[in-house]
Amino acid sequence: NGDGSAASIYGNATAGALADKDKEIEHLKELLKEKERTIQILMKQE
């Protein structure tokens, strides 16, 4: 369906948006892990 029709363009955009969301979710998971490590370090310093 790569004929430039609205369905084709929309389909491709949707797939791209989902891939971006997956990357964003992975990034947020990494930030959460980093935050947890930081909390553990700070708690050990008490």
PDB file of C-alpha atoms in Angstrom:
ATOM      1  CA  ASN A   1       0.000   0.000   0.000  1.00  0.00           C
ATOM      2  CA  GLY A   2       2.915   2.339  -0.664  1.00  0.00           C
ATOM      3  CA  ASP A   3       1.088   4.271  -3.372  1.00  0.00           C
ATOM      4  CA  GLY A   4       0.928   7.581  -1.496  1.00  0.00           C
ATOM      5  CA  SER A   5      -2.730   7.095  -0.600  1.00  0.00           C
ATOM      6  CA  ALA A   6      -4.009   8.482   2.690  1.00  0.00           C
ATOM      7  CA  ALA A   7      -4.200   4.961   4.126  1.00  0.00           C
ATOM      8  CA  SER A   8      -0.583   4.270   3.166  1.00  0.00           C
ATOM      9  CA  ILE A   9       0.718   7.543   4.595  1.00  0.00           C
ATOM     10  CA  TYR A  10      -1.323   7.188   7.767  1.00  0.00           C
ATOM     11  CA  GLY A  11      -0.239   3.576   8.210  1.00  0.00           C
ATOM     12  CA  ASN A  12       3.432   4.495   7.908  1.00  0.00           C
ATOM     13  CA  ALA A  13       3.066   7.450  10.259  1.00  0.00           C
ATOM     14  CA  THR A  14       1.344   5.252  12.824  1.00  0.00           C
ATOM     15  CA  ALA A  15       4.097   2.638  12.683  1.00  0.00           C
ATOM     16  CA  GLY A  16       6.711   5.372  13.088  1.00  0.00           C
ATOM     17  CA  ALA A  17       4.859   6.927  16.008  1.00  0.00           C
ATOM     18  CA  LEU A  18       4.634   3.551  17.749  1.00  0.00           C
ATOM     19  CA  ALA A  19       8.367   2.964  17.271  1.00  0.00           C
ATOM     20  CA  ASP A  20       9.046   6.388  18.792  1.00  0.00           C
ATOM     21  CA  LYS A  21       6.797   5.578  21.747  1.00  0.00           C
ATOM     22  CA  ASP A  22       8.663   2.305  22.325  1.00  0.00           C
ATOM     23  CA  LYS A  23      11.957   4.220  22.386  1.00  0.00           C
ATOM     24  CA  GLU A  24      10.481   6.794  24.754  1.00  0.00           C
ATOM     25  CA  ILE A  25       9.224   4.056  27.103  1.00  0.00           C
ATOM     26  CA  GLU A  26      12.646   2.363  27.126  1.00  0.00           C
ATOM     27  CA  HIS A  27      14.284   5.702  27.906  1.00  0.00           C
ATOM     28  CA  LEU A  28      11.891   6.314  30.807  1.00  0.00           C
ATOM     29  CA  LYS A  29      12.572   2.824  32.183  1.00  0.00           C
ATOM     30  CA  GLU A  30      16.296   3.581  32.140  1.00  0.00           C
ATOM     31  CA  LEU A  31      15.703   6.861  33.974  1.00  0.00           C
ATOM     32  CA  LEU A  32      13.684   5.040  36.635  1.00  0.00           C
ATOM     33  CA  LYS A  33      16.473   2.507  37.152  1.00  0.00           C
ATOM     34  CA  GLU A  34      18.973   5.342  37.487  1.00  0.00           C
ATOM     35  CA  LYS A  35      16.701   7.075  39.995  1.00  0.00           C
ATOM     36  CA  GLU A  36      16.436   3.896  42.061  1.00  0.00           C
ATOM     37  CA  ARG A  37      20.243   3.535  42.099  1.00  0.00           C
ATOM     38  CA  THR A  38      20.595   7.153  43.202  1.00  0.00           C
ATOM     39  CA  ILE A  39      18.080   6.667  46.015  1.00  0.00           C
ATOM     40  CA  GLN A  40      19.934   3.564  47.216  1.00  0.00           C
ATOM     41  CA  ILE A  41      23.247   5.450  47.235  1.00  0.00           C
ATOM     42  CA  LEU A  42      21.751   8.357  49.176  1.00  0.00           C
ATOM     43  CA  MET A  43      20.115   6.057  51.716  1.00  0.00           C
ATOM     44  CA  LYS A  44      23.433   4.290  52.364  1.00  0.00           C
ATOM     45  CA  GLN A  45      25.099   7.621  53.155  1.00  0.00           C
ATOM     46  CA  GLU A  46      22.829   8.293  56.142  1.00  0.00           C
TER      47      GLU A  46
END
